């Protein structure tokens, strides 16, 4: 089975398909998980990450690729997240991508850095009701954390990229903290189940 990475437009399409198939059931407090959950519902219960690094930086613009993973993991651990050896039922993929090259003059570099949380989702496929293998497909939704283009002297590019890792980790922590506050307030059952599973 081919798994594709998608962006938020797929989520909107999936929601539209779901709405056309069935009505949204409201929570006792007036909230509907289908309509009020969104991205926050997907990230609110993440407490473990498997950090992956994809690096295509040429011309000596990045001298220590391993430091990107180490920096990201250290920041996440410091904020209470667990680091896993592989993606699993609890551990989500955190993809760090760095692409760059030397500019002219040779003392300058450009490095593009992106960080995204990878979330596997099973979504309905339009017009697939009679398909023998089912009417759903698996996709990998990427929750974008940080996208940044760094340019400047080759001599300090490594330090700047590591700084971008720290900033991205802080964004991950802040986004998940905000999502938990929102989702756990709207849907206390999710909070209860999350706490039960965390014991």
PDB file of C-alpha atoms in Angstrom:
ATOM      1  CA  UNK A   1       0.000   0.000   0.000  1.00  0.00           C
ATOM      2  CA  UNK A   2       1.358   3.409  -0.950  1.00  0.00           C
ATOM      3  CA  UNK A   3       1.359   5.994   1.821  1.00  0.00           C
ATOM      4  CA  UNK A   4       1.372   9.644   0.841  1.00  0.00           C
ATOM      5  CA  UNK A   5       2.159  12.753   2.867  1.00  0.00           C
ATOM      6  CA  UNK A   6      -0.563  15.360   2.711  1.00  0.00           C
ATOM      7  CA  UNK A   7      -1.326  18.830   3.979  1.00  0.00           C
ATOM      8  CA  UNK A   8      -4.296  20.477   5.649  1.00  0.00           C
ATOM      9  CA  UNK A   9      -6.353  20.571   2.430  1.00  0.00           C
ATOM     10  CA  UNK A  10      -6.789  16.806   2.692  1.00  0.00           C
ATOM     11  CA  UNK A  11      -8.150  17.177   6.204  1.00  0.00           C
ATOM     12  CA  UNK A  12     -10.711  19.670   4.941  1.00  0.00           C
ATOM     13  CA  UNK A  13     -11.717  17.288   2.154  1.00  0.00           C
ATOM     14  CA  UNK A  14     -11.989  14.385   4.573  1.00  0.00           C
ATOM     15  CA  UNK A  15     -14.165  16.429   6.909  1.00  0.00           C
ATOM     16  CA  UNK A  16     -16.433  17.340   4.009  1.00  0.00           C
ATOM     17  CA  UNK A  17     -16.770  13.696   3.028  1.00  0.00           C
ATOM     18  CA  UNK A  18     -17.566  12.714   6.604  1.00  0.00           C
ATOM     19  CA  UNK A  19     -20.194  15.415   6.866  1.00  0.00           C
ATOM     20  CA  UNK A  20     -21.827  14.251   3.677  1.00  0.00           C
ATOM     21  CA  UNK A  21     -21.964  10.695   5.023  1.00  0.00           C
ATOM     22  CA  UNK A  22     -23.205  11.347   8.547  1.00  0.00           C
ATOM     23  CA  UNK A  23     -24.243  14.164  10.815  1.00  0.00           C
ATOM     24  CA  UNK A  24     -21.949  15.491  13.523  1.00  0.00           C
ATOM     25  CA  UNK A  25     -22.936  14.390  17.019  1.00  0.00           C
ATOM     26  CA  UNK A  26     -22.524  17.118  19.610  1.00  0.00           C
ATOM     27  CA  UNK A  27     -20.903  16.574  22.993  1.00  0.00           C
ATOM     28  CA  UNK A  28     -22.976  17.252  26.103  1.00  0.00           C
ATOM     29  CA  UNK A  29     -21.263  20.626  26.458  1.00  0.00           C
ATOM     30  CA  UNK A  30     -22.179  21.571  22.899  1.00  0.00           C
ATOM     31  CA  UNK A  31     -18.887  20.634  21.215  1.00  0.00           C
ATOM     32  CA  UNK A  32     -18.550  18.182  18.330  1.00  0.00           C
ATOM     33  CA  UNK A  33     -15.262  16.335  17.954  1.00  0.00           C
ATOM     34  CA  UNK A  34     -15.791  16.200  14.195  1.00  0.00           C
ATOM     35  CA  UNK A  35     -16.261  19.953  13.916  1.00  0.00           C
ATOM     36  CA  UNK A  36     -14.329  21.285  16.930  1.00  0.00           C
ATOM     37  CA  UNK A  37     -11.406  18.878  17.116  1.00  0.00           C
ATOM     38  CA  UNK A  38      -9.255  19.681  14.094  1.00  0.00           C
ATOM     39  CA  UNK A  39      -5.474  19.603  14.260  1.00  0.00           C
ATOM     40  CA  UNK A  40      -5.532  20.212  18.005  1.00  0.00           C
ATOM     41  CA  UNK A  41      -7.290  16.885  18.549  1.00  0.00           C
ATOM     42  CA  UNK A  42      -4.553  15.120  16.578  1.00  0.00           C
ATOM     43  CA  UNK A  43      -1.614  16.510  18.567  1.00  0.00           C
ATOM     44  CA  UNK A  44      -3.116  17.007  22.033  1.00  0.00           C
ATOM     45  CA  UNK A  45      -2.218  13.534  23.328  1.00  0.00           C
ATOM     46  CA  UNK A  46       1.288  13.237  21.880  1.00  0.00           C
ATOM     47  CA  UNK A  47       3.827  12.588  24.631  1.00  0.00           C
ATOM     48  CA  UNK A  48       6.519  10.677  22.747  1.00  0.00           C
ATOM     49  CA  UNK A  49       8.478  11.310  19.544  1.00  0.00           C
ATOM     50  CA  UNK A  50      10.752   9.464  17.172  1.00  0.00           C
ATOM     51  CA  UNK A  51      13.013  12.142  15.677  1.00  0.00           C
ATOM     52  CA  UNK A  52      14.104  11.593  12.075  1.00  0.00           C
ATOM     53  CA  UNK A  53      16.563  13.760  10.156  1.00  0.00           C
ATOM     54  CA  UNK A  54      16.664  14.132   6.374  1.00  0.00           C
ATOM     55  CA  UNK A  55      19.753  16.095   5.382  1.00  0.00           C
ATOM     56  CA  UNK A  56      20.836  17.247   1.929  1.00  0.00           C
ATOM     57  CA  UNK A  57      23.286  20.033   2.715  1.00  0.00           C
ATOM     58  CA  UNK A  58      26.305  20.285   0.415  1.00  0.00           C
ATOM     59  CA  UNK A  59      29.613  22.144   0.305  1.00  0.00           C
ATOM     60  CA  UNK A  60      30.379  21.856   4.006  1.00  0.00           C
ATOM     61  CA  UNK A  61      27.560  24.200   5.026  1.00  0.00           C
ATOM     62  CA  UNK A  62      26.534  21.814   7.806  1.00  0.00           C
ATOM     63  CA  UNK A  63      29.389  20.102   9.584  1.00  0.00           C
ATOM     64  CA  UNK A  64      27.524  17.949  12.121  1.00  0.00           C
ATOM     65  CA  UNK A  65      24.173  16.527  11.043  1.00  0.00           C
ATOM     66  CA  UNK A  66      23.854  14.369  14.161  1.00  0.00           C
ATOM     67  CA  UNK A  67      23.724  17.524  16.275  1.00  0.00           C
ATOM     68  CA  UNK A  68      20.325  18.415  14.790  1.00  0.00           C
ATOM     69  CA  UNK A  69      18.763  15.223  16.137  1.00  0.00           C
ATOM     70  CA  UNK A  70      20.604  15.531  19.439  1.00  0.00           C
ATOM     71  CA  UNK A  71      19.494  19.136  19.937  1.00  0.00           C
ATOM     72  CA  UNK A  72      15.876  18.406  19.116  1.00  0.00           C
ATOM     73  CA  UNK A  73      15.743  15.362  21.380  1.00  0.00           C
ATOM     74  CA  UNK A  74      17.419  17.188  24.273  1.00  0.00           C
ATOM     75  CA  UNK A  75      14.921  20.054  24.109  1.00  0.00           C
ATOM     76  CA  UNK A  76      11.951  17.680  23.976  1.00  0.00           C
ATOM     77  CA  UNK A  77      13.237  15.596  26.893  1.00  0.00           C
ATOM     78  CA  UNK A  78      13.781  18.745  28.927  1.00  0.00           C
ATOM     79  CA  UNK A  79      10.096  19.542  28.435  1.00  0.00           C
ATOM     80  CA  UNK A  80       8.847  16.143  29.538  1.00  0.00           C
ATOM     81  CA  UNK A  81       8.519  14.287  26.218  1.00  0.00           C
ATOM     82  CA  UNK A  82       9.817  10.773  25.741  1.00  0.00           C
ATOM     83  CA  UNK A  83      12.097   9.812  22.852  1.00  0.00           C
ATOM     84  CA  UNK A  84      11.424   6.516  21.087  1.00  0.00           C
ATOM     85  CA  UNK A  85      13.581   4.376  18.811  1.00  0.00           C
ATOM     86  CA  UNK A  86      10.756   3.995  16.318  1.00  0.00           C
ATOM     87  CA  UNK A  87       7.310   5.276  15.459  1.00  0.00           C
ATOM     88  CA  UNK A  88       4.588   3.384  17.306  1.00  0.00           C
ATOM     89  CA  UNK A  89       1.073   3.639  18.681  1.00  0.00           C
ATOM     90  CA  UNK A  90       2.174   6.400  21.074  1.00  0.00           C
ATOM     91  CA  UNK A  91       5.377   7.745  19.529  1.00  0.00           C
ATOM     92  CA  UNK A  92       4.820  10.036  16.558  1.00  0.00           C
ATOM     93  CA  UNK A  93       7.395  10.848  13.912  1.00  0.00           C
ATOM     94  CA  UNK A  94       9.053  14.259  14.077  1.00  0.00           C
ATOM     95  CA  UNK A  95      10.719  14.918  10.736  1.00  0.00           C
ATOM     96  CA  UNK A  96      13.601  17.369  10.544  1.00  0.00           C
ATOM     97  CA  UNK A  97      14.637  18.306   7.001  1.00  0.00           C
ATOM     98  CA  UNK A  98      17.632  20.405   6.009  1.00  0.00           C
ATOM     99  CA  UNK A  99      18.525  21.288   2.415  1.00  0.00           C
ATOM    100  CA  UNK A 100      21.315  23.687   1.524  1.00  0.00           C
ATOM    101  CA  UNK A 101      24.373  24.647  -0.470  1.00  0.00           C
ATOM    102  CA  UNK A 102      27.195  27.139  -0.779  1.00  0.00           C
ATOM    103  CA  UNK A 103      26.569  30.555  -2.244  1.00  0.00           C
ATOM    104  CA  UNK A 104      28.883  32.969  -4.024  1.00  0.00           C
ATOM    105  CA  UNK A 105      31.178  34.056  -2.470  1.00  0.00           C
ATOM    106  CA  UNK A 106      32.165  30.659  -1.077  1.00  0.00           C
ATOM    107  CA  UNK A 107      32.107  31.866   2.510  1.00  0.00           C
ATOM    108  CA  UNK A 108      28.286  32.087   2.436  1.00  0.00           C
ATOM    109  CA  UNK A 109      25.630  29.359   2.697  1.00  0.00           C
ATOM    110  CA  UNK A 110      21.881  28.961   2.367  1.00  0.00           C
ATOM    111  CA  UNK A 111      20.092  26.247   4.342  1.00  0.00           C
ATOM    112  CA  UNK A 112      16.349  25.597   4.349  1.00  0.00           C
ATOM    113  CA  UNK A 113      15.078  23.965   7.539  1.00  0.00           C
ATOM    114  CA  UNK A 114      11.637  22.400   8.007  1.00  0.00           C
ATOM    115  CA  UNK A 115      10.212  20.514  10.978  1.00  0.00           C
ATOM    116  CA  UNK A 116       6.902  18.615  10.907  1.00  0.00           C
ATOM    117  CA  UNK A 117       5.007  16.120  13.046  1.00  0.00           C
ATOM    118  CA  UNK A 118       3.950  13.078  11.021  1.00  0.00           C
ATOM    119  CA  UNK A 119       0.488  11.751  11.849  1.00  0.00           C
ATOM    120  CA  UNK A 120      -0.854   8.557  10.218  1.00  0.00           C
ATOM    121  CA  UNK A 121      -4.563   8.881   9.448  1.00  0.00           C
ATOM    122  CA  UNK A 122      -7.177   6.565   8.009  1.00  0.00           C
ATOM    123  CA  UNK A 123      -9.598   8.588   5.881  1.00  0.00           C
ATOM    124  CA  UNK A 124     -12.619   7.746   3.701  1.00  0.00           C
ATOM    125  CA  UNK A 125     -12.187   7.600  -0.073  1.00  0.00           C
ATOM    126  CA  UNK A 126     -15.001   9.136  -2.163  1.00  0.00           C
ATOM    127  CA  UNK A 127     -17.011   6.694  -4.317  1.00  0.00           C
ATOM    128  CA  UNK A 128     -15.236   3.658  -2.812  1.00  0.00           C
ATOM    129  CA  UNK A 129     -18.206   2.120  -0.979  1.00  0.00           C
ATOM    130  CA  UNK A 130     -18.217  -0.982  -3.159  1.00  0.00           C
ATOM    131  CA  UNK A 131     -14.448  -1.530  -3.228  1.00  0.00           C
ATOM    132  CA  UNK A 132     -13.737  -5.077  -1.925  1.00  0.00           C
ATOM    133  CA  UNK A 133     -10.756  -3.952   0.156  1.00  0.00           C
ATOM    134  CA  UNK A 134     -12.723  -1.228   1.934  1.00  0.00           C
ATOM    135  CA  UNK A 135     -13.484   2.456   1.503  1.00  0.00           C
ATOM    136  CA  UNK A 136     -10.607   3.972   3.511  1.00  0.00           C
ATOM    137  CA  UNK A 137      -6.929   4.680   2.860  1.00  0.00           C
ATOM    138  CA  UNK A 138      -3.898   5.450   5.009  1.00  0.00           C
ATOM    139  CA  UNK A 139      -2.193   8.817   4.629  1.00  0.00           C
ATOM    140  CA  UNK A 140       0.516  10.633   6.558  1.00  0.00           C
ATOM    141  CA  UNK A 141      -0.613  14.110   7.510  1.00  0.00           C
ATOM    142  CA  UNK A 142       2.216  16.552   8.211  1.00  0.00           C
ATOM    143  CA  UNK A 143       1.588  19.101  10.930  1.00  0.00           C
ATOM    144  CA  UNK A 144       4.023  21.888  10.046  1.00  0.00           C
ATOM    145  CA  UNK A 145       6.023  23.161  13.001  1.00  0.00           C
ATOM    146  CA  UNK A 146       8.689  25.360  11.415  1.00  0.00           C
ATOM    147  CA  UNK A 147       9.876  26.440   7.986  1.00  0.00           C
ATOM    148  CA  UNK A 148      12.883  28.716   7.810  1.00  0.00           C
ATOM    149  CA  UNK A 149      15.513  29.769   5.283  1.00  0.00           C
ATOM    150  CA  UNK A 150      18.872  30.601   6.827  1.00  0.00           C
ATOM    151  CA  UNK A 151      21.536  32.496   4.890  1.00  0.00           C
ATOM    152  CA  UNK A 152      24.880  33.780   6.064  1.00  0.00           C
ATOM    153  CA  UNK A 153      28.503  32.873   6.798  1.00  0.00           C
ATOM    154  CA  UNK A 154      29.427  29.217   6.536  1.00  0.00           C
ATOM    155  CA  UNK A 155      31.382  29.547   9.781  1.00  0.00           C
ATOM    156  CA  UNK A 156      28.268  29.952  11.962  1.00  0.00           C
ATOM    157  CA  UNK A 157      25.655  28.070   9.934  1.00  0.00           C
ATOM    158  CA  UNK A 158      25.901  24.960  12.112  1.00  0.00           C
ATOM    159  CA  UNK A 159      25.140  26.995  15.221  1.00  0.00           C
ATOM    160  CA  UNK A 160      22.229  28.763  13.544  1.00  0.00           C
ATOM    161  CA  UNK A 161      20.649  25.508  12.363  1.00  0.00           C
ATOM    162  CA  UNK A 162      20.953  24.059  15.847  1.00  0.00           C
ATOM    163  CA  UNK A 163      19.282  27.225  17.125  1.00  0.00           C
ATOM    164  CA  UNK A 164      16.436  26.610  14.682  1.00  0.00           C
ATOM    165  CA  UNK A 165      16.079  23.119  16.185  1.00  0.00           C
ATOM    166  CA  UNK A 166      15.710  24.606  19.663  1.00  0.00           C
ATOM    167  CA  UNK A 167      13.110  27.079  18.417  1.00  0.00           C
ATOM    168  CA  UNK A 168      11.188  24.325  16.628  1.00  0.00           C
ATOM    169  CA  UNK A 169      11.185  22.146  19.748  1.00  0.00           C
ATOM    170  CA  UNK A 170       9.792  25.057  21.747  1.00  0.00           C
ATOM    171  CA  UNK A 171       7.034  25.467  19.142  1.00  0.00           C
ATOM    172  CA  UNK A 172       6.175  21.763  19.421  1.00  0.00           C
ATOM    173  CA  UNK A 173       5.908  22.069  23.192  1.00  0.00           C
ATOM    174  CA  UNK A 174       3.798  25.242  23.009  1.00  0.00           C
ATOM    175  CA  UNK A 175       1.445  23.885  20.325  1.00  0.00           C
ATOM    176  CA  UNK A 176       0.810  20.622  22.168  1.00  0.00           C
ATOM    177  CA  UNK A 177       0.326  22.437  25.478  1.00  0.00           C
ATOM    178  CA  UNK A 178      -2.237  24.755  23.894  1.00  0.00           C
ATOM    179  CA  UNK A 179      -3.959  21.830  22.160  1.00  0.00           C
ATOM    180  CA  UNK A 180      -4.250  19.896  25.416  1.00  0.00           C
ATOM    181  CA  UNK A 181      -5.764  22.859  27.210  1.00  0.00           C
ATOM    182  CA  UNK A 182      -8.323  23.318  24.443  1.00  0.00           C
ATOM    183  CA  UNK A 183      -9.222  19.689  23.708  1.00  0.00           C
ATOM    184  CA  UNK A 184      -9.189  18.478  27.310  1.00  0.00           C
ATOM    185  CA  UNK A 185     -11.566  21.286  28.244  1.00  0.00           C
ATOM    186  CA  UNK A 186     -13.961  20.561  25.392  1.00  0.00           C
ATOM    187  CA  UNK A 187     -13.732  16.782  25.674  1.00  0.00           C
ATOM    188  CA  UNK A 188     -12.882  15.672  29.237  1.00  0.00           C
ATOM    189  CA  UNK A 189     -13.285  12.016  28.223  1.00  0.00           C
ATOM    190  CA  UNK A 190     -10.165  12.332  26.063  1.00  0.00           C
ATOM    191  CA  UNK A 191      -8.260  13.780  29.000  1.00  0.00           C
ATOM    192  CA  UNK A 192      -9.394  10.932  31.250  1.00  0.00           C
ATOM    193  CA  UNK A 193      -8.418   8.247  28.749  1.00  0.00           C
ATOM    194  CA  UNK A 194      -5.066   9.934  28.092  1.00  0.00           C
ATOM    195  CA  UNK A 195      -4.298  10.057  31.808  1.00  0.00           C
ATOM    196  CA  UNK A 196      -5.351   6.432  32.241  1.00  0.00           C
ATOM    197  CA  UNK A 197      -3.053   5.318  29.429  1.00  0.00           C
ATOM    198  CA  UNK A 198      -0.165   7.390  30.817  1.00  0.00           C
ATOM    199  CA  UNK A 199      -0.161   5.653  34.208  1.00  0.00           C
TER     200      UNK A 199
END
